[in-house]
JSON list of C-alpha atoms and ligand atoms in Angstrom, two decimals:
[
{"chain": "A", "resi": 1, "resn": "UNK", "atom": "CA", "xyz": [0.00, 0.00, 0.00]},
{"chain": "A", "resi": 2, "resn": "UNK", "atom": "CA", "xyz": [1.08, 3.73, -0.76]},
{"chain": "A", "resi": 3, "resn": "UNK", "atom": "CA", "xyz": [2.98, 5.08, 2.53]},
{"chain": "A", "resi": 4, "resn": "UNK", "atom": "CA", "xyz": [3.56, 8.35, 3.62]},
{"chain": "A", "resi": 5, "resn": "UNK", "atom": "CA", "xyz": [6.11, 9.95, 6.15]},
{"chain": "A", "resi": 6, "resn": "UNK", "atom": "CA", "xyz": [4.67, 11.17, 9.77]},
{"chain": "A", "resi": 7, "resn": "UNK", "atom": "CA", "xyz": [7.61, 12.12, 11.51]},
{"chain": "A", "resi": 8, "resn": "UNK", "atom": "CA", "xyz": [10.10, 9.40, 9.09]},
{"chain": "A", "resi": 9, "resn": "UNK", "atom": "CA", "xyz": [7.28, 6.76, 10.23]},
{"chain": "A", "resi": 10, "resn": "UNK", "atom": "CA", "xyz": [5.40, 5.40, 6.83]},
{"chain": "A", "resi": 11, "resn": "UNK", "atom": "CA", "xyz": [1.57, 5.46, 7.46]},
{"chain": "A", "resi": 12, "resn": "UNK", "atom": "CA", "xyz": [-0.51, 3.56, 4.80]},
{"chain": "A", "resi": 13, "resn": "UNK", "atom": "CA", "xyz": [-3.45, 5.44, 3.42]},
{"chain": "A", "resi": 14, "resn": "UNK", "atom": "CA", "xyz": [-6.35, 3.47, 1.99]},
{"chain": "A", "resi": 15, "resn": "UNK", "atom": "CA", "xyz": [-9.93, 3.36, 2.05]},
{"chain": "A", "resi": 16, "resn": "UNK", "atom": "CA", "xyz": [-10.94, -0.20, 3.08]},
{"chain": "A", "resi": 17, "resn": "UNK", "atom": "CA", "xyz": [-8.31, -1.52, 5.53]},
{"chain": "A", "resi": 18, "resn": "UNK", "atom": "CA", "xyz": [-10.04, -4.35, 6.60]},
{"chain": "A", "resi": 19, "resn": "UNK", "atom": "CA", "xyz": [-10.49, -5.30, 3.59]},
{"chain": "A", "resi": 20, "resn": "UNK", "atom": "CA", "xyz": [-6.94, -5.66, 2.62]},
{"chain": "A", "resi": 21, "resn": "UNK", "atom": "CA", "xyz": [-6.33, -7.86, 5.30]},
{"chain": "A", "resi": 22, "resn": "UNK", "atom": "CA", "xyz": [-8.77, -10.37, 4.40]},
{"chain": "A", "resi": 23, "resn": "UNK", "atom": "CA", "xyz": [-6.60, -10.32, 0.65]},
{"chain": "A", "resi": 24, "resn": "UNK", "atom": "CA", "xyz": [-3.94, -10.90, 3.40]},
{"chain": "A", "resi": 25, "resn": "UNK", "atom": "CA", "xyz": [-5.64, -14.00, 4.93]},
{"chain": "A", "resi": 26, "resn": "UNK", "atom": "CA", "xyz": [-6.63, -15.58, 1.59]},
{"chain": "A", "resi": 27, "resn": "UNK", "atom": "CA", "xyz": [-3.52, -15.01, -0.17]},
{"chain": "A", "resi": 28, "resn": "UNK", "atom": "CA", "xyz": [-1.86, -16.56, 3.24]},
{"chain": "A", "resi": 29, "resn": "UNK", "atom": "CA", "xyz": [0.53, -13.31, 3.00]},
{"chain": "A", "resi": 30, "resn": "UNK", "atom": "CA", "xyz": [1.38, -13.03, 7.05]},
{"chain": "A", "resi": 31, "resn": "UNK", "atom": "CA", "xyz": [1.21, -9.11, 8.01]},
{"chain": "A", "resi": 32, "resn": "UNK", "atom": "CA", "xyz": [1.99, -7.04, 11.10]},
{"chain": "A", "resi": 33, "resn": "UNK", "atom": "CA", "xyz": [-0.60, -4.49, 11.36]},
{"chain": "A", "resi": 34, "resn": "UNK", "atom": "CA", "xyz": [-0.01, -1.24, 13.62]},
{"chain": "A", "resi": 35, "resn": "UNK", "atom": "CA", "xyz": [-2.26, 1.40, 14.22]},
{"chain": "A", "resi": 36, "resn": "UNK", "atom": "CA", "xyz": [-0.55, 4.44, 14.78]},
{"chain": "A", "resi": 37, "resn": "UNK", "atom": "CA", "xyz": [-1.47, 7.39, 17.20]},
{"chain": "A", "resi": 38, "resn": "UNK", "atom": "CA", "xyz": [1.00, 10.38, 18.44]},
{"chain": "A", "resi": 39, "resn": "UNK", "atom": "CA", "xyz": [1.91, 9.23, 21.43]},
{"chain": "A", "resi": 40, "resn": "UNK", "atom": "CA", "xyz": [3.33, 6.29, 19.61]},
{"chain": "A", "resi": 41, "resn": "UNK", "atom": "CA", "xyz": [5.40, 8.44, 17.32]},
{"chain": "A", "resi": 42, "resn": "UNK", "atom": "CA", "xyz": [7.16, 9.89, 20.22]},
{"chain": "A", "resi": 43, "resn": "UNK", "atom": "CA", "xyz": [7.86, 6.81, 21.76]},
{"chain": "A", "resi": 44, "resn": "UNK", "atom": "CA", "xyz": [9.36, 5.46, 18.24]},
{"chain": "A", "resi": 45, "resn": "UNK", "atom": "CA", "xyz": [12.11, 8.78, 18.87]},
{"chain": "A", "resi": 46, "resn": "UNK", "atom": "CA", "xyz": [13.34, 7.66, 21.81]},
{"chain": "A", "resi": 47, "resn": "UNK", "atom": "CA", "xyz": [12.90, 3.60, 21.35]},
{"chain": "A", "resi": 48, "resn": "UNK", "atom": "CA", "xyz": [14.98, 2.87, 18.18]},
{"chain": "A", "resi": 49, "resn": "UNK", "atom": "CA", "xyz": [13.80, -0.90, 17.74]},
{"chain": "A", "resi": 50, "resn": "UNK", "atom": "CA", "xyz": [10.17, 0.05, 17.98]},
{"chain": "A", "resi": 51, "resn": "UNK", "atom": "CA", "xyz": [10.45, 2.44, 15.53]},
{"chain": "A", "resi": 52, "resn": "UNK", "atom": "CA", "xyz": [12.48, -0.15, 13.36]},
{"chain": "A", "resi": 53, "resn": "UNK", "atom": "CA", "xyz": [9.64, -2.45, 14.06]},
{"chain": "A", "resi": 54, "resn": "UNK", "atom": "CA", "xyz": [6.97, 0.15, 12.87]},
{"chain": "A", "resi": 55, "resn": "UNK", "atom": "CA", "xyz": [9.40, 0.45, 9.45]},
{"chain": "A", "resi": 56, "resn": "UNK", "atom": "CA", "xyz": [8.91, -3.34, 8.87]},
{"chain": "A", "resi": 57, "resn": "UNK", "atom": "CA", "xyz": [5.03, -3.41, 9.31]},
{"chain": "A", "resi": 58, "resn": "UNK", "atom": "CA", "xyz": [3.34, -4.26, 6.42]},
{"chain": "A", "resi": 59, "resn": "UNK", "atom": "CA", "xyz": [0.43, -2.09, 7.62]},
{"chain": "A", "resi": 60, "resn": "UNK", "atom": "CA", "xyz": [0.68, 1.05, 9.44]},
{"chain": "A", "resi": 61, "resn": "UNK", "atom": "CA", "xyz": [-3.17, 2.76, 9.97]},
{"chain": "A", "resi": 62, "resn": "UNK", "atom": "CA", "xyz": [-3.76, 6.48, 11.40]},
{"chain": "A", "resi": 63, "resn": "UNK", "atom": "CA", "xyz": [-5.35, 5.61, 14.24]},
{"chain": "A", "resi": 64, "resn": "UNK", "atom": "CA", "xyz": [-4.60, 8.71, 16.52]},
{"chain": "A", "resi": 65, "resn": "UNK", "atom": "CA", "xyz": [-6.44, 12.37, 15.60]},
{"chain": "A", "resi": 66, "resn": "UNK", "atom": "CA", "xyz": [-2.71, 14.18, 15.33]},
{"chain": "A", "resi": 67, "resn": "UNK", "atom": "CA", "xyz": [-1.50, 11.53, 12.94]},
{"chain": "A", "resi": 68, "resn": "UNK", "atom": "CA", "xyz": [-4.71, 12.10, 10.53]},
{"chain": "A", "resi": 69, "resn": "UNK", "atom": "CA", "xyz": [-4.69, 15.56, 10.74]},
{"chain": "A", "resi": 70, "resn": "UNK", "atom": "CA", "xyz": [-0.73, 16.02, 9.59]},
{"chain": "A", "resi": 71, "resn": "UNK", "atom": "CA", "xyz": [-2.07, 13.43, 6.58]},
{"chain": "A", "resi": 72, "resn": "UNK", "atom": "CA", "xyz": [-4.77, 16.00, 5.79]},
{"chain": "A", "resi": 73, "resn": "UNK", "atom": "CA", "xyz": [-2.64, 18.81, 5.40]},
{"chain": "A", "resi": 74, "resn": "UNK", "atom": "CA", "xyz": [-0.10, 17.05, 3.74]},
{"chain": "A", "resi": 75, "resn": "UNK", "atom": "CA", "xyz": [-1.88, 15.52, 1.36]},
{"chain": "A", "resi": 76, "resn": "UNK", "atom": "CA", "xyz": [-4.90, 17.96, 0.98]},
{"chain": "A", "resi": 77, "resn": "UNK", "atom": "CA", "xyz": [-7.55, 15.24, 1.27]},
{"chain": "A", "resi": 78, "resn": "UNK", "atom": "CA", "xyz": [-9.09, 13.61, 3.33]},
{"chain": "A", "resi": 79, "resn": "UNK", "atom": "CA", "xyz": [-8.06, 10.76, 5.21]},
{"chain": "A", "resi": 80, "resn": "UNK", "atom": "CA", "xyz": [-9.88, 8.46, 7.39]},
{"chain": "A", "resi": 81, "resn": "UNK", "atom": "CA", "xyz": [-9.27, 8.14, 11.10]},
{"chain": "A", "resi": 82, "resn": "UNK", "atom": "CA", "xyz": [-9.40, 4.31, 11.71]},
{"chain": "A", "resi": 83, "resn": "UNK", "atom": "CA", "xyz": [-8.83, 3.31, 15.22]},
{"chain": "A", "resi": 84, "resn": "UNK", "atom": "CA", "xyz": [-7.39, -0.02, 15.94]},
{"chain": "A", "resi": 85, "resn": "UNK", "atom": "CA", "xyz": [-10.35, -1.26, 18.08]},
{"chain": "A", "resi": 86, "resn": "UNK", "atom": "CA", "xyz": [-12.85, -0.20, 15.12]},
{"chain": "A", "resi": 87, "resn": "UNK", "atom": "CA", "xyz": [-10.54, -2.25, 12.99]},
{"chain": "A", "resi": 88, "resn": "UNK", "atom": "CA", "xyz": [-10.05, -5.16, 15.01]},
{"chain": "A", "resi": 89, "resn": "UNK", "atom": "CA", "xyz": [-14.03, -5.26, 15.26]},
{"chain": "A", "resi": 90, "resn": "UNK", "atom": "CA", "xyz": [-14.46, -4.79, 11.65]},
{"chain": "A", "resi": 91, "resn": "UNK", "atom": "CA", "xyz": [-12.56, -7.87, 10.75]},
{"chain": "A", "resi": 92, "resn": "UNK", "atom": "CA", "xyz": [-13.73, -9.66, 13.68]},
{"chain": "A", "resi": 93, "resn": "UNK", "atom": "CA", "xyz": [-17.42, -9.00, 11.65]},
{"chain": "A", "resi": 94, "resn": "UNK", "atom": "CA", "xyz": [-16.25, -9.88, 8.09]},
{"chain": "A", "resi": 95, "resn": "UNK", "atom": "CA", "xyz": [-14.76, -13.07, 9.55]},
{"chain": "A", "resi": 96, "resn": "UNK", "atom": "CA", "xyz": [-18.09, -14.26, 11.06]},
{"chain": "A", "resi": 97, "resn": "UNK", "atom": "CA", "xyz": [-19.30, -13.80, 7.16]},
{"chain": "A", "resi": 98, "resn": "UNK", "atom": "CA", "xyz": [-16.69, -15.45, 5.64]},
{"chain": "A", "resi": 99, "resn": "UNK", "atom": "CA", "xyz": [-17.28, -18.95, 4.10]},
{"chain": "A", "resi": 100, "resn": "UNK", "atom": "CA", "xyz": [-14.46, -20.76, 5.45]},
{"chain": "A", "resi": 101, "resn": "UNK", "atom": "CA", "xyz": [-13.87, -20.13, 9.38]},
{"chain": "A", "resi": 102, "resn": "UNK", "atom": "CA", "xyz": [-10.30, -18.06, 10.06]},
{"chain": "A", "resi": 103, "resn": "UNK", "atom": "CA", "xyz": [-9.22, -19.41, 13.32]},
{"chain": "A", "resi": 104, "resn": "UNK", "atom": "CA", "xyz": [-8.29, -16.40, 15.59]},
{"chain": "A", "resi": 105, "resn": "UNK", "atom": "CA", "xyz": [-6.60, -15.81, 18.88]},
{"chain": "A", "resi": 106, "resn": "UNK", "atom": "CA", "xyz": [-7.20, -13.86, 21.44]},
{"chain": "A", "resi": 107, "resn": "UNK", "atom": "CA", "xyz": [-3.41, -12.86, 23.89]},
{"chain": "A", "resi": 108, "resn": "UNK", "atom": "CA", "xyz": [-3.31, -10.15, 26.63]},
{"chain": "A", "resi": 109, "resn": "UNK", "atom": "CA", "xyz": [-4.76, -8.31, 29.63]},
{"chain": "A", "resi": 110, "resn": "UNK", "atom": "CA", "xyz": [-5.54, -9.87, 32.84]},
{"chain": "A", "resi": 111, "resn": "UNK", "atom": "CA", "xyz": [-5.99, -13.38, 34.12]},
{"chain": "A", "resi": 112, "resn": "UNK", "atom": "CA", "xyz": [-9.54, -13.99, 32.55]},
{"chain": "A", "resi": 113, "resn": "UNK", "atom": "CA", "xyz": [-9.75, -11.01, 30.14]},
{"chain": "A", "resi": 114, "resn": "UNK", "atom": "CA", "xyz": [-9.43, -12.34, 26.82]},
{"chain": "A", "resi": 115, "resn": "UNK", "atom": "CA", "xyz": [-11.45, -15.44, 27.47]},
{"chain": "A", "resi": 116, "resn": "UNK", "atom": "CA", "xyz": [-14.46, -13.44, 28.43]},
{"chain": "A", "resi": 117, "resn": "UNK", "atom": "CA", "xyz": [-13.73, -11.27, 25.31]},
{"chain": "A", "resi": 118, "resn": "UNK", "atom": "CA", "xyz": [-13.91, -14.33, 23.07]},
{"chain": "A", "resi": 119, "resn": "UNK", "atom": "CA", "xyz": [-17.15, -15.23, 24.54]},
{"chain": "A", "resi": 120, "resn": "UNK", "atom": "CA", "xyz": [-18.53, -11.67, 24.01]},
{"chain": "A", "resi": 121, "resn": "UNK", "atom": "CA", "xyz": [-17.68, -11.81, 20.59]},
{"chain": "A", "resi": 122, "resn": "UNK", "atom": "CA", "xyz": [-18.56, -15.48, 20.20]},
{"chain": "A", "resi": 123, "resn": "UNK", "atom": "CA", "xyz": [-22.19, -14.33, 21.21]},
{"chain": "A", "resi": 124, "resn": "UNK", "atom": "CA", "xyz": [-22.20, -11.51, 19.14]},
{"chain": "A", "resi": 125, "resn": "UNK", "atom": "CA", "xyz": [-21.05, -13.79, 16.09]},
{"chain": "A", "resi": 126, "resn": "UNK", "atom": "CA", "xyz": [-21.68, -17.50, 16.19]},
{"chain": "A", "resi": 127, "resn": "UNK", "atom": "CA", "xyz": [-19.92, -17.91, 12.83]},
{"chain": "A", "resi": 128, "resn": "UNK", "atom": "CA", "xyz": [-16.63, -17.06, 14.16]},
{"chain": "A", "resi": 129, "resn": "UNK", "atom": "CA", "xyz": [-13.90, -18.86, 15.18]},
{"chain": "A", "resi": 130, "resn": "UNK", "atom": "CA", "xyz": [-12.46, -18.19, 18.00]},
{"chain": "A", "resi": 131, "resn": "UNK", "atom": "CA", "xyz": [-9.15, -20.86, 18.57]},
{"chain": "A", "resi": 132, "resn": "UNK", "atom": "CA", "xyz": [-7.88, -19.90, 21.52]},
{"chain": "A", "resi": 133, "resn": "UNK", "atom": "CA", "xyz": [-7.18, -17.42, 24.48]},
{"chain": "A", "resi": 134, "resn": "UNK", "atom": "CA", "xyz": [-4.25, -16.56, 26.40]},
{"chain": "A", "resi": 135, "resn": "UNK", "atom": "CA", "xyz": [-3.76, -13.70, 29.33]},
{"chain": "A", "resi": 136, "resn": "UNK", "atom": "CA", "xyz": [-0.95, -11.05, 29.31]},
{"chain": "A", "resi": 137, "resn": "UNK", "atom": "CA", "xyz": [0.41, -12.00, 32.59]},
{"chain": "A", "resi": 138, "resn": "UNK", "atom": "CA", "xyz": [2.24, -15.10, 32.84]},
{"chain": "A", "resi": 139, "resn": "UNK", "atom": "CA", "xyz": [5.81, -16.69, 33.72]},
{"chain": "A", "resi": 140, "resn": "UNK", "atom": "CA", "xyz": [8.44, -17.18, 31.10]},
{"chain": "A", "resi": 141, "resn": "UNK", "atom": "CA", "xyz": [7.56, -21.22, 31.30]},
{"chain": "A", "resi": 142, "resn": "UNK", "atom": "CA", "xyz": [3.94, -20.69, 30.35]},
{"chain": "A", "resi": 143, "resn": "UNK", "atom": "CA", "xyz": [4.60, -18.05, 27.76]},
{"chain": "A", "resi": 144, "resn": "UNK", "atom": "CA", "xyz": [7.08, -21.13, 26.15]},
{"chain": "A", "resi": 145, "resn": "UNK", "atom": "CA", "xyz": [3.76, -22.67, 26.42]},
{"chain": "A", "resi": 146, "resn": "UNK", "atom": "CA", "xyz": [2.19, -20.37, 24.50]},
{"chain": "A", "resi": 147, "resn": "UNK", "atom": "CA", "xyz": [4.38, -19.93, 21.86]},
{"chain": "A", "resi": 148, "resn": "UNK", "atom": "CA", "xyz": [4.15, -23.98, 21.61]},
{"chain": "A", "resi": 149, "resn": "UNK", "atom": "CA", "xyz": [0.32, -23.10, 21.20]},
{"chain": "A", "resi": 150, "resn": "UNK", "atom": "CA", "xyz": [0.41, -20.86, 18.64]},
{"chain": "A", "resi": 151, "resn": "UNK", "atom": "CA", "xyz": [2.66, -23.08, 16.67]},
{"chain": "A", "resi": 152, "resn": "UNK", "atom": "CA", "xyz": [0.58, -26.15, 16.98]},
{"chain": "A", "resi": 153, "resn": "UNK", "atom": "CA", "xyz": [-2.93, -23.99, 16.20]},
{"chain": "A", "resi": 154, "resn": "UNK", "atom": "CA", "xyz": [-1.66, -21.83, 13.51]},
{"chain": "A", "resi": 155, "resn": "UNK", "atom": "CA", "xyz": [-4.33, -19.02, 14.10]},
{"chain": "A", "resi": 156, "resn": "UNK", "atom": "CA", "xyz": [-4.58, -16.83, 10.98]},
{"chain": "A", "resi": 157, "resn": "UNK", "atom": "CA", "xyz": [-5.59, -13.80, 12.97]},
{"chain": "A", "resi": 158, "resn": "UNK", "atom": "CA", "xyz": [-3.87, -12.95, 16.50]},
{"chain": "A", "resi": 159, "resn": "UNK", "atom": "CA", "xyz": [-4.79, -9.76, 18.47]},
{"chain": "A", "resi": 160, "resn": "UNK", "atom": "CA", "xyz": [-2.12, -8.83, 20.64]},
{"chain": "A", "resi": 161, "resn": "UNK", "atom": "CA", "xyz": [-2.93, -6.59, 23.91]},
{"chain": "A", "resi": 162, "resn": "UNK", "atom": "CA", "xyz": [-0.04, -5.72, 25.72]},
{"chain": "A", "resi": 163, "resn": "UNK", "atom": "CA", "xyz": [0.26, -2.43, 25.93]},
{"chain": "A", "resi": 164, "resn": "UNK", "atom": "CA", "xyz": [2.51, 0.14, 23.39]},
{"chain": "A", "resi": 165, "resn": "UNK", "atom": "CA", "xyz": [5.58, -0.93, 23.00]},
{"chain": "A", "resi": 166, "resn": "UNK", "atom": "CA", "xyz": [5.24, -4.41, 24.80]},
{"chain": "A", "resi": 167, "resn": "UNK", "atom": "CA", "xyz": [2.53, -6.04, 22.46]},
{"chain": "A", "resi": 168, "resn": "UNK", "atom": "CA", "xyz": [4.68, -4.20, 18.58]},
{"chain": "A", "resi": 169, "resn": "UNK", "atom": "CA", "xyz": [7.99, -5.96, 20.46]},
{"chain": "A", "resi": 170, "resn": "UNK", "atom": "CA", "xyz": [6.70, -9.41, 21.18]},
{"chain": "A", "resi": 171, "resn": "UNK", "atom": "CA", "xyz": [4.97, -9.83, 17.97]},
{"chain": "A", "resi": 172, "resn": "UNK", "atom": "CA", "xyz": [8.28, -8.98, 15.59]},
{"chain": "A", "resi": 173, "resn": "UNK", "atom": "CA", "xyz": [10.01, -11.19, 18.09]},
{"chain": "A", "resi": 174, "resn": "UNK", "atom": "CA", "xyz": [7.45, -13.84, 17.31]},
{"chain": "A", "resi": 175, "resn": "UNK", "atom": "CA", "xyz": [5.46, -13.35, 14.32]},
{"chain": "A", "resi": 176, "resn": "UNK", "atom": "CA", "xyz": [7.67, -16.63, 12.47]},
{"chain": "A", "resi": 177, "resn": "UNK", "atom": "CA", "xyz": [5.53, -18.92, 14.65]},
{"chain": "A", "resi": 178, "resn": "UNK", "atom": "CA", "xyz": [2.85, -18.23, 12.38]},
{"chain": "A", "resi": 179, "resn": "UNK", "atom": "CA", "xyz": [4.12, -16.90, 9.10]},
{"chain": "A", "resi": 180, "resn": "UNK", "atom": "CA", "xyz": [0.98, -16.86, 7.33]},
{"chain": "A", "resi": 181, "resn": "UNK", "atom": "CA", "xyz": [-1.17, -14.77, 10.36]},
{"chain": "A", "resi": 182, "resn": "UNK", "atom": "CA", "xyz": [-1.64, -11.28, 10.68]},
{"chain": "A", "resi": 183, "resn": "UNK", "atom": "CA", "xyz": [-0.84, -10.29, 13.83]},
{"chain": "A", "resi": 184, "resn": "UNK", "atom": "CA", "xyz": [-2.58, -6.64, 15.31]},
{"chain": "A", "resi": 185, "resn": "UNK", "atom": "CA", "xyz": [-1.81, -5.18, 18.55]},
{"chain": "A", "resi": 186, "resn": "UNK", "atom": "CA", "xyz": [-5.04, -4.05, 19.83]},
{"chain": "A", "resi": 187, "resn": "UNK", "atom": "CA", "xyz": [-3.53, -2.38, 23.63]},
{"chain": "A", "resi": 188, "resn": "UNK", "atom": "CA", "xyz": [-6.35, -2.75, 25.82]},
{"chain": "A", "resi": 189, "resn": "UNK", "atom": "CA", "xyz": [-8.83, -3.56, 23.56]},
{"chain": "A", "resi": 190, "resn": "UNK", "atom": "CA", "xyz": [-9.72, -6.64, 25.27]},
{"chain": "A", "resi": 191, "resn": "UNK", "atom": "CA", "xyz": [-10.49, -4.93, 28.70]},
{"chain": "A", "resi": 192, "resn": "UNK", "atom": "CA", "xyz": [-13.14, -2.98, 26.50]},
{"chain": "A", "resi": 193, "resn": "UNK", "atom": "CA", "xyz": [-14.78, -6.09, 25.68]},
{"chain": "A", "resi": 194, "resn": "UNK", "atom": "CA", "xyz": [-14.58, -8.11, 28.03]},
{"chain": "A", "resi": 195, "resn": "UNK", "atom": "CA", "xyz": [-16.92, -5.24, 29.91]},
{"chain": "B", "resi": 1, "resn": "UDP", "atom": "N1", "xyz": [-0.98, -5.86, 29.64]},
{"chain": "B", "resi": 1, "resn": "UDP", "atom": "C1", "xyz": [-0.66, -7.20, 29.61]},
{"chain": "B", "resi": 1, "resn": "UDP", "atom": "N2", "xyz": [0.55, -7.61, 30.09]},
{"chain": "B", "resi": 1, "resn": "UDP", "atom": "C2", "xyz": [1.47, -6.75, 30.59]},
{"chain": "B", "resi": 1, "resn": "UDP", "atom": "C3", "xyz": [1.15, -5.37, 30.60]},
{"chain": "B", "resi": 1, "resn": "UDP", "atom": "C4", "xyz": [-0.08, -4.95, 30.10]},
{"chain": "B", "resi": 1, "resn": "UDP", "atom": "O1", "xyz": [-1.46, -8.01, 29.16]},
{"chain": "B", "resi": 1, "resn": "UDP", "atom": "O2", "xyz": [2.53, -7.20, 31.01]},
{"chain": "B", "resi": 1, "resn": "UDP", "atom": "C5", "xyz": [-2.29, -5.43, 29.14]},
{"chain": "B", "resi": 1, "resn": "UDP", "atom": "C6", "xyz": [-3.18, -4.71, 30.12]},
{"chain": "B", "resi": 1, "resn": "UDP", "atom": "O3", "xyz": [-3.87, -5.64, 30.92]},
{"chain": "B", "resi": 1, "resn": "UDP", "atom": "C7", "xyz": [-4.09, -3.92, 29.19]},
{"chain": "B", "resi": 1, "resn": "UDP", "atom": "C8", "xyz": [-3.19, -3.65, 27.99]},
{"chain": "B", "resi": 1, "resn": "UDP", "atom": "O4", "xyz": [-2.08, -4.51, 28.12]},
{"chain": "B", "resi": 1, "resn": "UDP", "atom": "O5", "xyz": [-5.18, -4.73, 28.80]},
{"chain": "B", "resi": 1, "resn": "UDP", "atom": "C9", "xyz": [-2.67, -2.23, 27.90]},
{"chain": "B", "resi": 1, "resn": "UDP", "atom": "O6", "xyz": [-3.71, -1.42, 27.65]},
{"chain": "B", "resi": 1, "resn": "UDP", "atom": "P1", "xyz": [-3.50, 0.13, 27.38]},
{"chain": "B", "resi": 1, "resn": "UDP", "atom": "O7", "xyz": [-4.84, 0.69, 27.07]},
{"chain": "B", "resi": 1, "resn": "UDP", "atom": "O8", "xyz": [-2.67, 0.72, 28.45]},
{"chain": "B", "resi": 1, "resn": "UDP", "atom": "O9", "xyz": [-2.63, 0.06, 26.05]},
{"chain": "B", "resi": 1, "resn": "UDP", "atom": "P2", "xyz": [-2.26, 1.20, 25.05]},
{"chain": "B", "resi": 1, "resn": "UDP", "atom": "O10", "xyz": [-3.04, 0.87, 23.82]},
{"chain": "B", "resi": 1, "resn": "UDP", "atom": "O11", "xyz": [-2.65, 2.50, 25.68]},
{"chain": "B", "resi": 1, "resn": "UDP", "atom": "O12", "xyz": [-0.82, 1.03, 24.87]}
]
């Protein structure tokens, strides 16, 4: 997609994000998705690998109100604010009405969080496929564990809520367990939904 600089970060401007990820998913083309707000940008200044990390993302989306309005007056149009919540929801909704089910995993927040998000959106959408859960908080034996998981279950979509810059970190550091997935970091998304 067609990137332009917010302060030396690339931010991809299109008009149906979710959409390109579900090319993504049935092409099998793995992707790092980031949504971008200011606050990120200035932590990218100071922490050199995240802002490497935000370089390599296949998919960088204006999520903050700053980022969209530098985009508007450098480009003179208009560009949609898409935050990564709305996005994550979006897809989660074109999954349920997909043919074939994506499997999808839920990792983050606190003991119980992302379970009881899964079943929130399981109610919402019986169609979708929810493979798995796993909480944010955990010892370096069970997060083996999890990376065991995630290798076994192959989940084509993986929200990731750990926080800015925990969650962009441990998905480059992991995102080769499952090539073909696109992997969002949703921050605390999950808390949201899990009411
Ligand atoms: N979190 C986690 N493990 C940690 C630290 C944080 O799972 O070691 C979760 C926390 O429970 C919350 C989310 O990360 O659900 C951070 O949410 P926040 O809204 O602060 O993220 P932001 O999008 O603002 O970076």
């Amino acid at each position: 997609p067609k990137a332009f600089s917010v302060l030396g970060i690339p931010v991809h401007v299109m008009t149906n994000y979710p959409g390109w990820l579900l090319e993504c998913l049935h092409a099998g083309r793995g992707a790092h998705v980031v949504t971008l707000n200011a606050e990120m940008t200035m932590q990218a200044e100071r922490n050199k690998s995240l802002a490497q990390i935000i370089q390599n993302a296949e998919l960088v989306i204006p999520d903050g109100a700053g980022v969209v309005l530098y985009l508007r007056w450098l480009l003179w149009q208009k560009v949609q604010r898409f935050p990564g919540i709305e996005l994550a929801e979006k897809l989660l909704q074109e999954l349920g009405q997909q043919t074939t089910k994506t499997k999808v995993f839920f990792y983050g927040g606190a003991p119980g969080v992302a379970a009881s998000a899964a079943e929130f959106w399981q109610q919402q959408i019986s169609d979708l496929s929810i493979a798995g859960t796993h909480s944010g908080y955990h010892s370096s034996e069970e997060e083996a564990q999890l990376r065991q998981t995630l290798t076994q279950l192959q989940p084509q979509v993986i929200f990731v809520g750990l926080g800015v810059p925990r969650q962009e970190l441990w998905i480059a550091k992991n995102r080769h367990l499952c090539p073909q997935a696109i992997w969002i970091g949703v921050g605390g998304s999950f808390d949201i939904w899990s009411g």
